[in-house]
Amino acid sequence: MRTPFTRRPSLRYLFLVASIALLAACSRPTPPEEPVRAVKLLTVGVGALQSSLEYSGEVRARVESRLGFRVAGKIVQRQAELGQRVKAGQVLAQLDPRDYQLATDAARAQLASATTQRDLAAADYKRYQTLKDQNFISGAELERRESTLKAAQAALDQARAQLSSQGNQTAYTTLVADVSGVVTGIEAEPGQVVAAGTPVVRIAQDGARDVVFAVPEDKVAQIRPGQEVVARVWSGGAQLAGQVREVAASADAATRTYQVKVALEGAEVPPLGSTVYVTPKALSHAGAVAIKLPTSALRQEGQTTAVWVYDPATSTVKSQVVQIATADGNDAVVASGLTPGMQVVATGVHVLSPGQKVMVYQPKTAVAPVPKAQTAINSVALPAAPAASAAAAASSAK
């Protein structure tokens, strides 16, 4: 006879237990709670700007002439070289003068012919003047001889002027420097046929020097002639003072920038072509007060820039859109969106989400090391003295 305690469990019971175990094994584990992140905070405040706008320019001569021949012809010789210093009256280049010399000879022959015609007309007029005084001819005949003489004199004057002009044309086949300076460009070579007025040599005249630089459209309205600027040479040296001398009236067709010329002051002027950095005082922001943030606190939120603002009441962060005006060194200047006293997250802004709970990062302070060896000596050696004196007293009692 079987007792109730020895009955085997039914198949239904076993199936139920197996189903419960299977369901328990297939259920997803509860995800762990997201840890509270520690963030570094900074308090928004105002500070003075340190940076200012600086532009790169080039030292140029105030007057730079492009010299060319006043007549056309073929260049047979060029004495000027790039970088050469020349003086006024020095020969720079020469054209083939043979055609102009032939034209001069023809003008000289015309002058001789006109001189002969004038002399003949003068002698004829003198003879007819004598006949008129003796009443052998009429006054009308004398007037015709006088007209002939005047025409011959005019032809002579014309031939003389033509010879002088042709002589100048011959002299123009030699290109000479009209001022002292430095050759900064060669634009024609021997053997080249040039037209009248074609630039051949470019000369930077000695004298005052300018720094030429370009400014964008949004800054040119703030620059006026007479404003002070500070220039520094790229290769080093002391700063130079200068004044804005000229501002271009129209923008460059290629760069869409405006050219500004600054007159340098002082005896030590950088050489031509030197790179100079110019800081216009009218565009300087140094000393202005503004809100600045490190770039690590900024993040891109769509088409806007935002920061995380910390709420100390709930220990959470929320997104705040800000407007960036410019840069000041490695910091960004905030135009709007923040007020002094706010606390914003300084680093790790890309791993946070709106409403996330955070904790303020507390930097660990370094603890000065304890001189353990000295402590051990004090803790062991000092109590040993009474024990030693007690042992000495016991021995003396014996």
Coordinates of C-alpha atoms in Angstrom, one line a residue:
M1 CA 0.0 0.0 0.0
R2 CA 1.4 3.4 -1.1
T3 CA 1.3 6.3 1.3
P4 CA 0.5 9.9 0.2
F5 CA 4.1 10.9 0.8
T6 CA 5.5 8.5 -1.7
R7 CA 3.3 9.5 -4.6
R8 CA 5.1 10.8 -7.7
P9 CA 4.2 14.3 -8.9
S10 CA 1.8 14.4 -11.8
L11 CA 2.9 15.2 -15.3
R12 CA 0.8 18.4 -15.1
Y13 CA 2.7 19.6 -12.1
L14 CA 6.1 18.9 -13.7
F15 CA 5.1 20.8 -16.9
L16 CA 4.1 23.8 -14.9
V17 CA 7.3 23.9 -13.0
A18 CA 9.3 23.6 -16.2
S19 CA 7.3 26.4 -17.9
I20 CA 8.0 28.8 -14.9
A21 CA 11.7 28.0 -15.0
L22 CA 11.8 28.5 -18.8
L23 CA 10.0 31.9 -18.6
A24 CA 12.3 33.0 -15.8
A25 CA 15.3 32.1 -17.9
C26 CA 14.1 34.0 -21.0
S27 CA 13.0 37.3 -19.2
R28 CA 15.3 40.3 -19.8
P29 CA 17.4 41.4 -16.9
T30 CA 16.7 44.8 -15.3
P31 CA 19.1 47.4 -16.9
P32 CA 21.4 49.0 -14.4
E33 CA 20.8 52.5 -13.4
E34 CA 22.9 55.1 -15.3
P35 CA 25.6 56.4 -13.0
V36 CA 25.6 60.0 -12.0
R37 CA 28.3 61.7 -13.9
A38 CA 30.7 64.1 -12.3
V39 CA 31.1 67.4 -14.2
K40 CA 33.4 70.4 -13.9
L41 CA 31.6 73.7 -13.5
L42 CA 32.6 77.3 -14.1
T43 CA 30.8 80.4 -13.0
V44 CA 29.9 82.8 -15.7
G45 CA 31.6 86.2 -15.2
V46 CA 32.8 89.2 -17.2
G47 CA 36.4 89.8 -18.1
A48 CA 38.6 92.1 -20.2
L49 CA 39.3 91.1 -23.8
Q50 CA 43.0 90.7 -24.6
S51 CA 43.1 90.1 -28.4
S52 CA 42.8 92.6 -31.3
L53 CA 42.5 92.4 -35.0
E54 CA 45.8 92.1 -36.8
Y55 CA 46.3 92.1 -40.6
S56 CA 49.3 91.1 -42.7
G57 CA 50.7 93.7 -45.0
E58 CA 53.7 94.4 -47.3
V59 CA 56.1 97.3 -47.3
R60 CA 56.0 99.3 -50.5
A61 CA 57.3 102.5 -51.8
R62 CA 54.9 105.4 -51.7
V63 CA 55.7 106.2 -55.3
E64 CA 56.4 103.4 -57.7
S65 CA 56.9 104.3 -61.4
R66 CA 56.5 102.1 -64.4
L67 CA 58.8 103.5 -67.0
G68 CA 58.5 102.9 -70.7
F69 CA 59.7 104.2 -74.1
R70 CA 57.9 107.2 -75.5
V71 CA 58.3 105.8 -79.0
A72 CA 57.8 102.3 -80.5
G73 CA 60.6 100.0 -81.5
K74 CA 62.7 97.0 -80.8
I75 CA 64.7 96.7 -77.6
V76 CA 68.4 96.1 -78.4
Q77 CA 69.8 96.5 -74.9
R78 CA 68.6 96.5 -71.3
Q79 CA 71.1 97.7 -68.7
A80 CA 68.7 97.6 -65.6
E81 CA 68.5 94.5 -63.5
L82 CA 66.0 93.4 -60.9
G83 CA 67.0 94.8 -57.4
Q84 CA 69.5 97.2 -58.8
R85 CA 69.7 100.7 -57.3
V86 CA 69.7 103.4 -60.0
K87 CA 70.2 107.2 -60.0
A88 CA 68.4 109.9 -61.9
G89 CA 69.7 110.1 -65.5
Q90 CA 71.0 106.5 -65.5
V91 CA 70.4 104.6 -68.8
L92 CA 68.0 101.7 -68.3
A93 CA 67.3 100.4 -71.8
Q94 CA 67.7 101.3 -75.5
L95 CA 65.8 100.8 -78.7
D96 CA 67.1 100.4 -82.2
P97 CA 67.5 104.1 -83.2
R98 CA 68.3 103.7 -87.0
D99 CA 64.8 104.5 -88.3
Y100 CA 64.6 107.6 -86.1
Q101 CA 68.1 108.7 -87.2
L102 CA 67.0 108.5 -90.8
A103 CA 63.9 110.5 -90.0
T104 CA 66.1 113.1 -88.3
D105 CA 68.3 113.3 -91.4
A106 CA 65.2 113.8 -93.6
A107 CA 64.0 116.6 -91.3
R108 CA 67.4 118.2 -91.4
A109 CA 67.3 118.2 -95.2
Q110 CA 63.8 119.7 -95.1
L111 CA 65.1 122.5 -92.9
A112 CA 67.9 123.2 -95.4
S113 CA 65.5 123.4 -98.3
A114 CA 63.1 125.7 -96.3
T115 CA 66.0 127.9 -95.4
T116 CA 67.0 128.3 -99.1
Q117 CA 63.4 129.1 -100.1
R118 CA 63.2 131.7 -97.4
D119 CA 66.5 133.3 -98.4
L120 CA 65.3 133.5 -102.0
A121 CA 62.0 135.0 -101.1
A122 CA 63.7 137.5 -98.9
A123 CA 66.1 138.6 -101.7
D124 CA 63.2 138.8 -104.1
Y125 CA 61.2 141.0 -101.7
K126 CA 64.1 143.3 -101.2
R127 CA 64.6 143.8 -104.9
Y128 CA 60.9 144.5 -105.4
Q129 CA 61.0 146.9 -102.5
T130 CA 63.6 149.0 -104.3
L131 CA 61.5 149.0 -107.5
K132 CA 58.5 150.2 -105.5
D133 CA 60.5 153.0 -104.1
Q134 CA 61.3 154.1 -107.6
N135 CA 57.6 153.7 -108.7
F136 CA 58.5 151.1 -111.3
I137 CA 56.0 148.6 -109.9
S138 CA 52.6 148.8 -108.2
G139 CA 52.0 148.3 -104.5
A140 CA 50.0 145.1 -105.3
E141 CA 53.1 143.4 -106.8
L142 CA 55.1 144.2 -103.7
E143 CA 52.4 142.8 -101.5
R144 CA 52.6 139.5 -103.5
R145 CA 56.3 139.3 -102.9
E146 CA 55.8 140.0 -99.2
S147 CA 53.3 137.2 -99.0
T148 CA 55.7 134.8 -100.7
L149 CA 58.4 135.8 -98.1
K150 CA 56.1 135.1 -95.2
A151 CA 55.1 131.7 -96.6
A152 CA 58.7 130.8 -97.0
Q153 CA 59.5 131.9 -93.4
A154 CA 56.6 129.8 -92.1
A155 CA 57.8 126.8 -94.0
L156 CA 61.3 127.4 -92.5
D157 CA 59.8 127.5 -89.0
Q158 CA 57.9 124.3 -89.6
A159 CA 61.0 122.5 -90.9
R160 CA 62.9 123.7 -87.9
A161 CA 60.3 122.5 -85.4
Q162 CA 60.0 119.2 -87.3
L163 CA 63.7 118.7 -86.9
S164 CA 63.6 119.5 -83.2
S165 CA 60.7 117.0 -82.7
Q166 CA 62.5 114.3 -84.7
G167 CA 65.5 114.9 -82.6
N168 CA 63.5 114.3 -79.5
Q169 CA 62.1 111.1 -81.0
T170 CA 65.6 109.9 -81.5
A171 CA 66.5 110.7 -77.9
Y172 CA 63.5 108.8 -76.7
T173 CA 65.0 105.6 -78.0
T174 CA 67.1 105.7 -74.8
L175 CA 65.2 105.0 -71.6
V176 CA 66.7 106.8 -68.6
A177 CA 65.7 106.9 -64.9
D178 CA 64.0 110.2 -64.0
V179 CA 64.3 109.5 -60.3
S180 CA 66.6 107.6 -57.9
G181 CA 65.3 104.3 -56.6
V182 CA 65.4 100.5 -56.7
V183 CA 64.3 98.4 -59.7
T184 CA 61.5 96.3 -58.5
G185 CA 60.3 94.8 -61.8
I186 CA 61.4 94.0 -65.3
E187 CA 58.6 93.8 -67.8
A188 CA 60.4 93.6 -71.2
E189 CA 63.5 91.9 -72.5
P190 CA 66.0 92.6 -75.3
G191 CA 64.7 91.6 -78.7
Q192 CA 61.1 92.4 -77.9
V193 CA 59.2 95.0 -80.0
V194 CA 57.2 97.3 -77.7
A195 CA 54.7 100.0 -78.4
A196 CA 55.0 103.6 -77.1
G197 CA 54.2 103.7 -73.4
T198 CA 54.6 99.9 -72.8
P199 CA 56.1 99.4 -69.3
V200 CA 59.6 98.1 -69.4
V201 CA 61.1 98.8 -65.9
R202 CA 59.4 99.4 -62.6
I203 CA 61.2 101.6 -60.1
A204 CA 60.4 102.2 -56.4
Q205 CA 61.4 105.7 -55.7
D206 CA 63.5 106.6 -52.7
G207 CA 61.7 108.3 -49.9
A208 CA 58.7 107.5 -47.8
R209 CA 57.4 103.9 -47.4
D210 CA 53.9 102.6 -46.9
V211 CA 52.5 99.4 -45.5
V212 CA 49.7 98.1 -47.8
F213 CA 47.2 95.6 -46.4
A214 CA 43.6 94.6 -47.1
V215 CA 40.5 94.6 -44.8
P216 CA 37.1 93.0 -45.4
E217 CA 33.9 94.8 -46.2
D218 CA 32.5 94.7 -42.6
K219 CA 35.6 96.4 -41.2
V220 CA 36.5 99.1 -43.8
A221 CA 33.8 101.5 -42.5
Q222 CA 35.7 101.7 -39.2
I223 CA 39.0 102.8 -40.8
R224 CA 39.6 106.5 -41.6
P225 CA 42.6 108.4 -42.9
G226 CA 44.6 109.8 -40.0
Q227 CA 43.9 106.9 -37.5
E228 CA 46.9 105.5 -35.7
V229 CA 48.1 101.9 -36.2
V230 CA 50.9 99.8 -34.7
A231 CA 53.1 97.7 -37.1
R232 CA 55.5 95.0 -36.2
V233 CA 57.9 93.3 -38.6
W234 CA 57.6 89.6 -39.1
S235 CA 61.3 89.0 -38.8
G236 CA 61.4 90.8 -35.4
G237 CA 62.4 94.2 -34.1
A238 CA 60.7 97.0 -32.4
Q239 CA 57.2 98.1 -33.1
L240 CA 56.6 100.9 -35.6
A241 CA 54.0 103.7 -35.4
G242 CA 52.1 104.7 -38.4
Q243 CA 48.9 106.5 -39.6
V244 CA 46.3 105.5 -42.2
R245 CA 47.1 107.5 -45.3
E246 CA 44.6 106.1 -47.8
V247 CA 41.6 103.8 -47.9
A248 CA 40.5 102.4 -51.3
A249 CA 37.1 103.7 -52.5
S250 CA 36.1 100.4 -54.1
A251 CA 36.7 96.7 -53.4
D252 CA 39.2 94.5 -55.3
A253 CA 37.4 92.7 -58.1
A254 CA 39.0 89.3 -57.1
T255 CA 39.2 89.3 -53.3
R256 CA 36.4 91.8 -52.5
T257 CA 38.6 93.5 -49.9
Y258 CA 39.6 97.1 -49.6
Q259 CA 43.2 98.2 -49.8
V260 CA 44.5 100.4 -47.0
K261 CA 47.9 102.3 -47.0
V262 CA 49.6 103.2 -43.8
A263 CA 52.5 105.7 -43.7
L264 CA 55.3 104.5 -41.5
E265 CA 57.0 106.9 -39.1
G266 CA 60.6 106.7 -37.9
A267 CA 64.1 106.4 -39.3
E268 CA 64.4 102.6 -39.3
V269 CA 61.9 101.6 -42.0
P270 CA 61.8 97.9 -43.0
P271 CA 63.1 97.1 -46.5
L272 CA 60.8 96.9 -49.5
G273 CA 58.7 93.7 -49.7
S274 CA 59.0 93.0 -46.0
T275 CA 56.0 91.3 -44.3
V276 CA 54.5 93.6 -41.6
Y277 CA 51.7 92.8 -39.2
V278 CA 49.4 95.9 -38.7
T279 CA 47.1 96.4 -35.8
P280 CA 44.6 99.3 -36.3
K281 CA 43.7 100.9 -33.0
A282 CA 40.2 101.6 -34.3
L283 CA 39.6 97.8 -34.6
S284 CA 41.2 96.9 -31.3
H285 CA 39.0 95.3 -28.6
A286 CA 41.6 95.1 -25.9
G287 CA 40.2 96.2 -22.6
A288 CA 36.6 95.8 -23.5
V289 CA 34.5 93.8 -21.0
A290 CA 32.6 90.7 -22.2
I291 CA 31.6 87.2 -21.1
K292 CA 34.1 84.6 -22.2
L293 CA 33.9 80.8 -22.2
P294 CA 36.4 78.1 -23.1
T295 CA 35.6 76.4 -26.4
S296 CA 35.3 73.0 -24.5
A297 CA 32.1 74.3 -23.0
L298 CA 30.4 74.9 -26.3
R299 CA 28.5 72.3 -28.4
Q300 CA 26.6 72.4 -31.6
E301 CA 22.9 71.9 -31.4
G302 CA 21.5 71.9 -34.9
Q303 CA 22.4 75.2 -36.5
T304 CA 22.9 76.9 -33.1
T305 CA 25.6 76.9 -30.4
A306 CA 24.6 75.8 -26.9
V307 CA 26.0 75.2 -23.4
W308 CA 24.8 73.1 -20.4
V309 CA 23.6 75.2 -17.5
Y310 CA 23.7 73.6 -14.1
D311 CA 20.7 73.8 -11.8
P312 CA 21.9 73.5 -8.2
A313 CA 18.4 72.9 -6.8
T314 CA 17.8 69.7 -8.7
S315 CA 21.5 68.9 -9.6
T316 CA 20.5 68.6 -13.2
V317 CA 21.7 70.3 -16.4
K318 CA 19.6 72.0 -19.1
S319 CA 20.6 73.2 -22.6
Q320 CA 21.0 77.0 -23.1
V321 CA 21.4 78.5 -26.6
V322 CA 24.1 81.2 -26.8
Q323 CA 25.3 83.7 -29.5
I324 CA 29.0 83.8 -30.1
A325 CA 30.4 87.2 -31.2
T326 CA 34.0 86.6 -31.8
A327 CA 37.1 84.8 -30.4
D328 CA 39.5 86.1 -27.8
G329 CA 42.6 83.9 -28.0
N330 CA 41.4 80.4 -27.1
D331 CA 38.2 81.6 -25.6
A332 CA 34.8 82.4 -27.2
V333 CA 33.2 85.7 -26.5
V334 CA 29.4 85.3 -25.8
A335 CA 27.2 88.0 -27.1
S336 CA 23.9 86.8 -25.6
G337 CA 22.3 83.8 -23.8
L338 CA 24.2 83.9 -20.5
T339 CA 24.3 86.2 -17.5
P340 CA 27.0 86.5 -14.8
G341 CA 26.5 84.1 -12.0
M342 CA 25.3 81.1 -14.0
Q343 CA 27.1 77.9 -13.7
V344 CA 27.9 76.0 -16.9
V345 CA 29.6 72.7 -17.6
A346 CA 33.2 73.2 -18.7
T347 CA 34.1 69.8 -20.1
G348 CA 32.4 66.6 -21.3
V349 CA 29.5 68.4 -22.8
H350 CA 28.9 65.8 -25.6
V351 CA 28.0 63.0 -23.2
L352 CA 25.2 64.8 -21.3
S353 CA 21.5 65.0 -22.1
P354 CA 18.8 67.4 -21.0
G355 CA 17.6 66.9 -17.5
Q356 CA 20.4 64.5 -16.6
K357 CA 21.4 64.3 -13.0
V358 CA 25.0 65.2 -12.4
M359 CA 27.4 65.7 -9.5
V360 CA 29.9 68.5 -9.1
Y361 CA 33.5 67.2 -9.6
Q362 CA 35.6 67.8 -6.5
P363 CA 39.4 67.7 -7.2
K364 CA 41.3 65.4 -5.0
T365 CA 43.9 67.2 -2.7
A366 CA 47.3 65.6 -2.4
V367 CA 48.1 64.5 1.1
A368 CA 51.7 65.1 2.3
P369 CA 53.5 61.8 2.9
V370 CA 54.0 60.9 6.6
P371 CA 57.6 60.3 7.7
K372 CA 57.0 56.7 8.8
A373 CA 60.6 56.0 9.7
Q374 CA 60.8 58.9 12.0
T375 CA 57.5 58.0 13.6
A376 CA 58.7 54.5 14.2
I377 CA 61.9 55.6 15.8
N378 CA 60.0 57.9 18.1
S379 CA 57.3 55.4 19.0
V380 CA 59.9 52.6 19.8
A381 CA 63.0 54.3 21.1
L382 CA 61.3 56.7 23.5
P383 CA 59.3 54.1 25.6
A384 CA 62.5 52.0 25.8
A385 CA 64.2 54.5 28.1
P386 CA 62.0 53.8 31.1
A387 CA 62.4 50.1 30.6
A388 CA 66.1 50.4 30.5
S389 CA 66.2 52.4 33.8
A390 CA 63.9 49.9 35.5
A391 CA 66.2 47.1 34.6
A392 CA 69.2 49.0 36.0
A393 CA 67.3 49.7 39.2
A394 CA 66.5 45.9 39.6
S395 CA 70.1 45.0 39.1
S396 CA 71.3 47.4 41.7
A397 CA 68.8 46.1 44.2
K398 CA 70.2 42.7 43.8

